[in-house]
Every structure is written in C-alpha cells, then in structure tokens.
C-alpha cells in the first residue's frame, strides 16, 4: 500500500511522466484488444482508456503557458461525439472524431513544447515531457491516418490482410515507426494523401529531435556544469 501511495504521489508530482506512462501502457492494451475481434466489451474498454488519456493530456496541457479554452472546447466536443458514436455509429462521426482527436493532440504537442521551452532550466518533469510529447505527436498522426483511411479506403495496405482497413493499433504502429525514423513498419501508404502525411510526420520527427530534444540535452549539460563548477 505504501509503495502504491508513493507511486501515485510521484505521478501527481510529475504529470508529464504520468501521461507518458499511461500512453505506454496503452500501447500494450491496444495490442491486446484492438485487433477487430474483441467484441463490444473490448471496444468499451478501449473507449474508456481513450477518455483517460484525453483527460491526462488535458491536465498536462493546462500547465503550459500556451493553454487556453481551445483545449477544453476540443476535449468537450470529443466526449460528446464519442457518446453520439456509441448511440448511433456512423462513418461520418468516426471521421469527425478522428480529425478532432488529431487537432487536440497536435494542440497538446504544441502546449507541451511551450512548457519545455518556457525557461532556461530543464526540470525532471520537462525531461519526462520530452517522451510524452513524442507519444502525443504519434497519437496525433495516427488519428490523421485513420481519417485518411476513412476518406480514401485502401490507402494503407499491409503485408497481412492487405485488402482490409488497418486497425487503430496498426496505424499507431505506423505512426511510431515513421516518427522515430526506424522504417520498420510493414504498412506502406500507396495513395498521395497517405504518402503526404507520412512525409510530414517524418519531417516532424526530425525537427522535434533536432530542435526540442537537443535543447533539453544542452540545458541539462549546462546545469550539471554549473553545479560542478
């Protein structure tokens, strides 16, 4: 019990670290449930987890100097559309949800970057925010891929079941491998819009590492030098 309490206190103290941890747990959860064969119960679990990630991202965003009412409005709209989608499922609703989720996570990415660059000190939570920003950006592009797939079916064929639409987890896998620049995905965009989105994500990954991560590393090195001098 004491260990759990200390863990919860650490997560409360480092909200960016908590968001990163939840999203990494989400990767394992999506792998277990988001395979198209989990039924209604599995889909409900995934929806509830999506709400958890959304809420934690909103909490982190509100710490940023860039935060304002837009984040709250986007989050409230998403919750309303999720409920509507459960009552009356439809492709147009799913498309709207995907685009709004992408907008929210791009906004969260910008807010997290503003949070990390707001001063000349690299705190522990800001270092954890570097990882959280990477996962949030991967989430944002995965939602864009989902929207692209809905608008242009067959954009993302894969080595396995090439004629079927890709699941959310498969698109998230594509997003992570593209953003990291490792090129390990077996999913290849074959239509122009899909290729354009992949190119934009590749550029975003390079710019993020070159601009944000390198600055945090530099601030950390400077702080250690100042402490040792």
PDB file of C-alpha atoms in Angstrom:
ATOM      1  CA  UNK A   1       0.000   0.000   0.000  1.00  0.00           C
ATOM      2  CA  UNK A   2       2.835   2.406   0.849  1.00  0.00           C
ATOM      3  CA  UNK A   3       4.537   1.613  -2.439  1.00  0.00           C
ATOM      4  CA  UNK A   4       1.337   2.335  -4.355  1.00  0.00           C
ATOM      5  CA  UNK A   5       0.857   5.583  -2.445  1.00  0.00           C
ATOM      6  CA  UNK A   6       4.409   6.718  -3.233  1.00  0.00           C
ATOM      7  CA  UNK A   7       3.891   5.843  -6.898  1.00  0.00           C
ATOM      8  CA  UNK A   8       0.692   7.887  -7.027  1.00  0.00           C
ATOM      9  CA  UNK A   9       2.443  10.823  -5.379  1.00  0.00           C
ATOM     10  CA  UNK A  10       5.259  10.659  -7.935  1.00  0.00           C
ATOM     11  CA  UNK A  11       2.730  10.570 -10.783  1.00  0.00           C
ATOM     12  CA  UNK A  12       0.979  13.580  -9.289  1.00  0.00           C
ATOM     13  CA  UNK A  13       4.269  15.407  -8.924  1.00  0.00           C
ATOM     14  CA  UNK A  14       5.314  14.622 -12.495  1.00  0.00           C
ATOM     15  CA  UNK A  15       2.156  14.842 -14.666  1.00  0.00           C
ATOM     16  CA  UNK A  16       4.158  14.595 -17.886  1.00  0.00           C
ATOM     17  CA  UNK A  17       5.681  11.350 -16.646  1.00  0.00           C
ATOM     18  CA  UNK A  18       2.214  10.083 -15.725  1.00  0.00           C
ATOM     19  CA  UNK A  19       0.939  10.839 -19.239  1.00  0.00           C
ATOM     20  CA  UNK A  20       3.935   9.071 -20.768  1.00  0.00           C
ATOM     21  CA  UNK A  21       3.422   6.016 -18.538  1.00  0.00           C
ATOM     22  CA  UNK A  22      -0.292   5.785 -19.338  1.00  0.00           C
ATOM     23  CA  UNK A  23       0.314   6.027 -23.069  1.00  0.00           C
ATOM     24  CA  UNK A  24       2.991   3.325 -22.938  1.00  0.00           C
ATOM     25  CA  UNK A  25       0.574   1.107 -21.016  1.00  0.00           C
ATOM     26  CA  UNK A  26      -1.947   1.977 -23.712  1.00  0.00           C
ATOM     27  CA  UNK A  27       0.329   0.551 -26.379  1.00  0.00           C
ATOM     28  CA  UNK A  28       0.174  -2.839 -24.623  1.00  0.00           C
ATOM     29  CA  UNK A  29      -3.581  -2.511 -24.064  1.00  0.00           C
ATOM     30  CA  UNK A  30      -4.245  -1.716 -27.716  1.00  0.00           C
ATOM     31  CA  UNK A  31      -2.098  -4.663 -28.748  1.00  0.00           C
ATOM     32  CA  UNK A  32      -4.254  -6.950 -26.603  1.00  0.00           C
ATOM     33  CA  UNK A  33      -7.667  -5.549 -27.501  1.00  0.00           C
ATOM     34  CA  UNK A  34      -7.604  -3.533 -30.707  1.00  0.00           C
ATOM     35  CA  UNK A  35      -7.478  -6.406 -33.179  1.00  0.00           C
ATOM     36  CA  UNK A  36     -11.041  -6.246 -34.505  1.00  0.00           C
ATOM     37  CA  UNK A  37     -12.117  -9.414 -32.689  1.00  0.00           C
ATOM     38  CA  UNK A  38     -12.610  -8.210 -29.117  1.00  0.00           C
ATOM     39  CA  UNK A  39     -16.323  -7.512 -29.376  1.00  0.00           C
ATOM     40  CA  UNK A  40     -18.316  -4.772 -27.706  1.00  0.00           C
ATOM     41  CA  UNK A  41     -16.713  -5.222 -24.268  1.00  0.00           C
ATOM     42  CA  UNK A  42     -13.229  -4.711 -25.679  1.00  0.00           C
ATOM     43  CA  UNK A  43     -14.341  -1.629 -27.607  1.00  0.00           C
ATOM     44  CA  UNK A  44     -15.842  -0.136 -24.446  1.00  0.00           C
ATOM     45  CA  UNK A  45     -12.568  -0.709 -22.587  1.00  0.00           C
ATOM     46  CA  UNK A  46     -10.646   0.998 -25.390  1.00  0.00           C
ATOM     47  CA  UNK A  47     -13.055   3.942 -25.383  1.00  0.00           C
ATOM     48  CA  UNK A  48     -12.741   4.366 -21.626  1.00  0.00           C
ATOM     49  CA  UNK A  49      -8.977   4.214 -21.880  1.00  0.00           C
ATOM     50  CA  UNK A  50      -9.094   6.817 -24.638  1.00  0.00           C
ATOM     51  CA  UNK A  51     -11.009   9.089 -22.259  1.00  0.00           C
ATOM     52  CA  UNK A  52      -8.336   8.524 -19.605  1.00  0.00           C
ATOM     53  CA  UNK A  53      -5.549   9.501 -22.000  1.00  0.00           C
ATOM     54  CA  UNK A  54      -7.553  12.518 -23.109  1.00  0.00           C
ATOM     55  CA  UNK A  55      -8.089  13.642 -19.519  1.00  0.00           C
ATOM     56  CA  UNK A  56      -4.432  13.232 -18.574  1.00  0.00           C
ATOM     57  CA  UNK A  57      -3.297  15.057 -21.698  1.00  0.00           C
ATOM     58  CA  UNK A  58      -5.683  17.883 -20.833  1.00  0.00           C
ATOM     59  CA  UNK A  59      -4.225  18.062 -17.309  1.00  0.00           C
ATOM     60  CA  UNK A  60      -0.703  18.330 -18.694  1.00  0.00           C
ATOM     61  CA  UNK A  61      -1.725  20.912 -21.291  1.00  0.00           C
ATOM     62  CA  UNK A  62      -3.253  23.142 -18.621  1.00  0.00           C
ATOM     63  CA  UNK A  63       0.224  23.517 -17.062  1.00  0.00           C
ATOM     64  CA  UNK A  64       1.548  25.077 -20.224  1.00  0.00           C
ATOM     65  CA  UNK A  65       1.758  28.828 -20.843  1.00  0.00           C
ATOM     66  CA  UNK A  66       0.095  28.140 -24.205  1.00  0.00           C
ATOM     67  CA  UNK A  67      -3.016  26.556 -22.680  1.00  0.00           C
ATOM     68  CA  UNK A  68      -6.394  28.230 -23.120  1.00  0.00           C
ATOM     69  CA  UNK A  69     -10.048  27.452 -23.691  1.00  0.00           C
ATOM     70  CA  UNK A  70      -9.375  25.732 -27.021  1.00  0.00           C
ATOM     71  CA  UNK A  71      -8.128  22.586 -25.312  1.00  0.00           C
ATOM     72  CA  UNK A  72     -11.219  22.399 -23.095  1.00  0.00           C
ATOM     73  CA  UNK A  73     -13.518  23.003 -26.065  1.00  0.00           C
ATOM     74  CA  UNK A  74     -11.841  20.291 -28.146  1.00  0.00           C
ATOM     75  CA  UNK A  75     -11.952  17.811 -25.267  1.00  0.00           C
ATOM     76  CA  UNK A  76     -15.636  18.515 -24.551  1.00  0.00           C
ATOM     77  CA  UNK A  77     -16.501  18.140 -28.246  1.00  0.00           C
ATOM     78  CA  UNK A  78     -14.690  14.817 -28.391  1.00  0.00           C
ATOM     79  CA  UNK A  79     -16.541  13.429 -25.383  1.00  0.00           C
ATOM     80  CA  UNK A  80     -19.853  14.457 -26.925  1.00  0.00           C
ATOM     81  CA  UNK A  81     -19.004  12.839 -30.257  1.00  0.00           C
ATOM     82  CA  UNK A  82     -17.816   9.648 -28.546  1.00  0.00           C
ATOM     83  CA  UNK A  83     -21.166   9.332 -26.775  1.00  0.00           C
ATOM     84  CA  UNK A  84     -23.005  10.029 -30.028  1.00  0.00           C
ATOM     85  CA  UNK A  85     -20.891   7.424 -31.833  1.00  0.00           C
ATOM     86  CA  UNK A  86     -21.874   4.822 -29.224  1.00  0.00           C
ATOM     87  CA  UNK A  87     -25.571   5.624 -29.627  1.00  0.00           C
ATOM     88  CA  UNK A  88     -25.616   5.934 -33.424  1.00  0.00           C
ATOM     89  CA  UNK A  89     -22.407   4.638 -35.038  1.00  0.00           C
ATOM     90  CA  UNK A  90     -21.503   6.094 -38.406  1.00  0.00           C
ATOM     91  CA  UNK A  91     -18.532   6.706 -40.684  1.00  0.00           C
ATOM     92  CA  UNK A  92     -19.045  10.472 -40.705  1.00  0.00           C
ATOM     93  CA  UNK A  93     -18.988  10.568 -36.909  1.00  0.00           C
ATOM     94  CA  UNK A  94     -15.844   8.452 -36.803  1.00  0.00           C
ATOM     95  CA  UNK A  95     -14.212  10.794 -39.315  1.00  0.00           C
ATOM     96  CA  UNK A  96     -15.136  13.843 -37.217  1.00  0.00           C
ATOM     97  CA  UNK A  97     -13.796  12.155 -34.072  1.00  0.00           C
ATOM     98  CA  UNK A  98     -10.506  11.274 -35.785  1.00  0.00           C
ATOM     99  CA  UNK A  99      -9.993  14.826 -37.044  1.00  0.00           C
ATOM    100  CA  UNK A 100     -10.881  16.378 -33.683  1.00  0.00           C
ATOM    101  CA  UNK A 101      -8.609  13.971 -31.812  1.00  0.00           C
ATOM    102  CA  UNK A 102      -5.773  14.811 -34.201  1.00  0.00           C
ATOM    103  CA  UNK A 103      -6.400  18.530 -33.605  1.00  0.00           C
ATOM    104  CA  UNK A 104      -6.419  18.049 -29.833  1.00  0.00           C
ATOM    105  CA  UNK A 105      -3.202  16.042 -29.754  1.00  0.00           C
ATOM    106  CA  UNK A 106      -1.444  18.489 -32.077  1.00  0.00           C
ATOM    107  CA  UNK A 107      -2.529  21.261 -29.734  1.00  0.00           C
ATOM    108  CA  UNK A 108      -1.264  19.211 -26.789  1.00  0.00           C
ATOM    109  CA  UNK A 109       2.051  18.748 -28.594  1.00  0.00           C
ATOM    110  CA  UNK A 110       2.432  22.495 -29.030  1.00  0.00           C
ATOM    111  CA  UNK A 111       1.489  23.129 -25.398  1.00  0.00           C
ATOM    112  CA  UNK A 112       3.999  20.560 -24.155  1.00  0.00           C
ATOM    113  CA  UNK A 113       6.763  22.064 -26.281  1.00  0.00           C
ATOM    114  CA  UNK A 114       5.899  25.521 -24.913  1.00  0.00           C
ATOM    115  CA  UNK A 115       6.052  24.052 -21.405  1.00  0.00           C
ATOM    116  CA  UNK A 116       9.507  22.588 -22.020  1.00  0.00           C
ATOM    117  CA  UNK A 117      10.883  25.781 -23.585  1.00  0.00           C
ATOM    118  CA  UNK A 118       9.343  28.316 -21.222  1.00  0.00           C
ATOM    119  CA  UNK A 119      12.595  28.815 -19.267  1.00  0.00           C
ATOM    120  CA  UNK A 120      16.295  28.041 -19.357  1.00  0.00           C
ATOM    121  CA  UNK A 121      16.137  25.162 -16.893  1.00  0.00           C
ATOM    122  CA  UNK A 122      15.401  21.515 -17.655  1.00  0.00           C
ATOM    123  CA  UNK A 123      13.400  20.105 -14.744  1.00  0.00           C
ATOM    124  CA  UNK A 124      12.687  16.408 -14.257  1.00  0.00           C
ATOM    125  CA  UNK A 125       9.099  16.815 -15.406  1.00  0.00           C
ATOM    126  CA  UNK A 126      10.239  18.713 -18.507  1.00  0.00           C
ATOM    127  CA  UNK A 127      12.601  15.873 -19.374  1.00  0.00           C
ATOM    128  CA  UNK A 128       9.707  13.435 -18.966  1.00  0.00           C
ATOM    129  CA  UNK A 129       7.617  15.772 -21.103  1.00  0.00           C
ATOM    130  CA  UNK A 130      10.056  15.136 -23.967  1.00  0.00           C
ATOM    131  CA  UNK A 131       8.937  11.498 -24.032  1.00  0.00           C
ATOM    132  CA  UNK A 132       5.290  12.400 -23.501  1.00  0.00           C
ATOM    133  CA  UNK A 133       5.409  14.862 -26.391  1.00  0.00           C
ATOM    134  CA  UNK A 134       6.765  12.168 -28.683  1.00  0.00           C
ATOM    135  CA  UNK A 135       3.898   9.798 -27.833  1.00  0.00           C
ATOM    136  CA  UNK A 136       1.287  12.575 -28.083  1.00  0.00           C
ATOM    137  CA  UNK A 137       2.606  13.518 -31.530  1.00  0.00           C
ATOM    138  CA  UNK A 138       2.489   9.864 -32.583  1.00  0.00           C
ATOM    139  CA  UNK A 139      -1.136   9.695 -31.382  1.00  0.00           C
ATOM    140  CA  UNK A 140      -1.983  12.828 -33.405  1.00  0.00           C
ATOM    141  CA  UNK A 141      -0.639  11.446 -36.674  1.00  0.00           C
ATOM    142  CA  UNK A 142      -2.272   8.065 -36.050  1.00  0.00           C
ATOM    143  CA  UNK A 143      -5.647   9.837 -35.852  1.00  0.00           C
ATOM    144  CA  UNK A 144      -4.837  11.640 -39.097  1.00  0.00           C
ATOM    145  CA  UNK A 145      -4.044   8.282 -40.700  1.00  0.00           C
ATOM    146  CA  UNK A 146      -7.394   6.961 -39.513  1.00  0.00           C
ATOM    147  CA  UNK A 147      -9.174   9.974 -41.046  1.00  0.00           C
ATOM    148  CA  UNK A 148      -7.229   9.493 -44.271  1.00  0.00           C
ATOM    149  CA  UNK A 149      -8.199   5.813 -44.379  1.00  0.00           C
ATOM    150  CA  UNK A 150     -11.867   6.712 -43.928  1.00  0.00           C
ATOM    151  CA  UNK A 151     -11.718   9.265 -46.735  1.00  0.00           C
ATOM    152  CA  UNK A 152      -9.629   7.102 -49.077  1.00  0.00           C
ATOM    153  CA  UNK A 153     -10.040   3.368 -48.302  1.00  0.00           C
ATOM    154  CA  UNK A 154      -7.064   1.263 -49.275  1.00  0.00           C
ATOM    155  CA  UNK A 155      -4.513   3.990 -48.511  1.00  0.00           C
ATOM    156  CA  UNK A 156      -2.544   1.804 -46.101  1.00  0.00           C
ATOM    157  CA  UNK A 157      -2.220  -1.801 -47.329  1.00  0.00           C
ATOM    158  CA  UNK A 158      -0.072  -4.140 -45.260  1.00  0.00           C
ATOM    159  CA  UNK A 159       1.693  -7.460 -45.650  1.00  0.00           C
ATOM    160  CA  UNK A 160      -1.044  -9.101 -43.541  1.00  0.00           C
ATOM    161  CA  UNK A 161      -4.674  -8.769 -44.737  1.00  0.00           C
ATOM    162  CA  UNK A 162      -3.739  -6.157 -47.378  1.00  0.00           C
ATOM    163  CA  UNK A 163      -7.334  -5.634 -48.559  1.00  0.00           C
ATOM    164  CA  UNK A 164      -8.737  -4.879 -45.085  1.00  0.00           C
ATOM    165  CA  UNK A 165      -8.710  -1.468 -43.389  1.00  0.00           C
ATOM    166  CA  UNK A 166      -5.995  -1.048 -40.821  1.00  0.00           C
ATOM    167  CA  UNK A 167      -6.928  -1.143 -37.147  1.00  0.00           C
ATOM    168  CA  UNK A 168      -6.163   1.704 -34.782  1.00  0.00           C
ATOM    169  CA  UNK A 169      -3.207  -0.190 -33.318  1.00  0.00           C
ATOM    170  CA  UNK A 170      -1.733  -0.824 -36.771  1.00  0.00           C
ATOM    171  CA  UNK A 171      -1.960   2.873 -37.628  1.00  0.00           C
ATOM    172  CA  UNK A 172      -0.406   3.768 -34.278  1.00  0.00           C
ATOM    173  CA  UNK A 173       2.430   1.352 -35.066  1.00  0.00           C
ATOM    174  CA  UNK A 174       2.909   3.060 -38.439  1.00  0.00           C
ATOM    175  CA  UNK A 175       2.943   6.447 -36.709  1.00  0.00           C
ATOM    176  CA  UNK A 176       5.562   5.439 -34.129  1.00  0.00           C
ATOM    177  CA  UNK A 177       7.895   3.888 -36.698  1.00  0.00           C
ATOM    178  CA  UNK A 178       7.546   6.878 -39.025  1.00  0.00           C
ATOM    179  CA  UNK A 179       8.087   9.465 -36.285  1.00  0.00           C
ATOM    180  CA  UNK A 180      11.127   7.599 -34.960  1.00  0.00           C
ATOM    181  CA  UNK A 181      12.517   7.181 -38.473  1.00  0.00           C
ATOM    182  CA  UNK A 182      13.284   3.482 -37.987  1.00  0.00           C
ATOM    183  CA  UNK A 183      11.374   2.304 -41.072  1.00  0.00           C
ATOM    184  CA  UNK A 184      10.276  -0.992 -39.515  1.00  0.00           C
ATOM    185  CA  UNK A 185       6.591  -0.872 -40.453  1.00  0.00           C
ATOM    186  CA  UNK A 186       5.083  -3.390 -42.870  1.00  0.00           C
ATOM    187  CA  UNK A 187       2.352  -0.834 -43.693  1.00  0.00           C
ATOM    188  CA  UNK A 188       3.018   1.317 -46.751  1.00  0.00           C
ATOM    189  CA  UNK A 189       0.983   4.309 -47.923  1.00  0.00           C
ATOM    190  CA  UNK A 190       0.078   3.874 -51.588  1.00  0.00           C
ATOM    191  CA  UNK A 191      -2.146   6.907 -52.203  1.00  0.00           C
ATOM    192  CA  UNK A 192      -0.937  10.514 -52.447  1.00  0.00           C
ATOM    193  CA  UNK A 193      -2.582  11.870 -49.278  1.00  0.00           C
ATOM    194  CA  UNK A 194      -1.294   8.979 -47.182  1.00  0.00           C
ATOM    195  CA  UNK A 195       2.215   9.486 -48.517  1.00  0.00           C
ATOM    196  CA  UNK A 196       1.991  13.222 -47.844  1.00  0.00           C
ATOM    197  CA  UNK A 197       1.011  12.611 -44.214  1.00  0.00           C
ATOM    198  CA  UNK A 198       3.886  10.155 -43.756  1.00  0.00           C
ATOM    199  CA  UNK A 199       6.317  12.697 -45.218  1.00  0.00           C
ATOM    200  CA  UNK A 200       5.031  15.381 -42.837  1.00  0.00           C
ATOM    201  CA  UNK A 201       5.432  13.052 -39.863  1.00  0.00           C
ATOM    202  CA  UNK A 202       8.973  12.161 -40.896  1.00  0.00           C
ATOM    203  CA  UNK A 203       9.805  15.872 -41.031  1.00  0.00           C
ATOM    204  CA  UNK A 204       8.113  16.447 -37.656  1.00  0.00           C
ATOM    205  CA  UNK A 205      10.199  13.669 -36.092  1.00  0.00           C
ATOM    206  CA  UNK A 206      13.479  15.090 -37.393  1.00  0.00           C
ATOM    207  CA  UNK A 207      12.602  18.655 -36.360  1.00  0.00           C
ATOM    208  CA  UNK A 208      11.455  17.549 -32.907  1.00  0.00           C
ATOM    209  CA  UNK A 209      14.719  15.745 -32.170  1.00  0.00           C
ATOM    210  CA  UNK A 210      16.874  18.474 -33.706  1.00  0.00           C
ATOM    211  CA  UNK A 211      15.055  21.401 -32.103  1.00  0.00           C
ATOM    212  CA  UNK A 212      13.435  20.373 -28.831  1.00  0.00           C
ATOM    213  CA  UNK A 213      15.282  17.307 -27.582  1.00  0.00           C
ATOM    214  CA  UNK A 214      18.717  18.728 -28.411  1.00  0.00           C
ATOM    215  CA  UNK A 215      17.875  21.926 -26.496  1.00  0.00           C
ATOM    216  CA  UNK A 216      16.809  19.960 -23.422  1.00  0.00           C
ATOM    217  CA  UNK A 217      20.015  17.944 -23.582  1.00  0.00           C
ATOM    218  CA  UNK A 218      22.021  21.152 -23.824  1.00  0.00           C
ATOM    219  CA  UNK A 219      20.220  22.674 -20.819  1.00  0.00           C
ATOM    220  CA  UNK A 220      20.828  19.508 -18.797  1.00  0.00           C
ATOM    221  CA  UNK A 221      24.551  19.551 -19.618  1.00  0.00           C
ATOM    222  CA  UNK A 222      24.798  23.254 -18.719  1.00  0.00           C
ATOM    223  CA  UNK A 223      23.049  22.646 -15.396  1.00  0.00           C
ATOM    224  CA  UNK A 224      25.489  19.870 -14.496  1.00  0.00           C
ATOM    225  CA  UNK A 225      28.458  22.012 -15.455  1.00  0.00           C
ATOM    226  CA  UNK A 226      27.144  24.879 -13.332  1.00  0.00           C
ATOM    227  CA  UNK A 227      26.584  22.535 -10.395  1.00  0.00           C
ATOM    228  CA  UNK A 228      30.073  21.020 -10.671  1.00  0.00           C
ATOM    229  CA  UNK A 229      31.886  24.336 -11.080  1.00  0.00           C
TER     230      UNK A 229
END
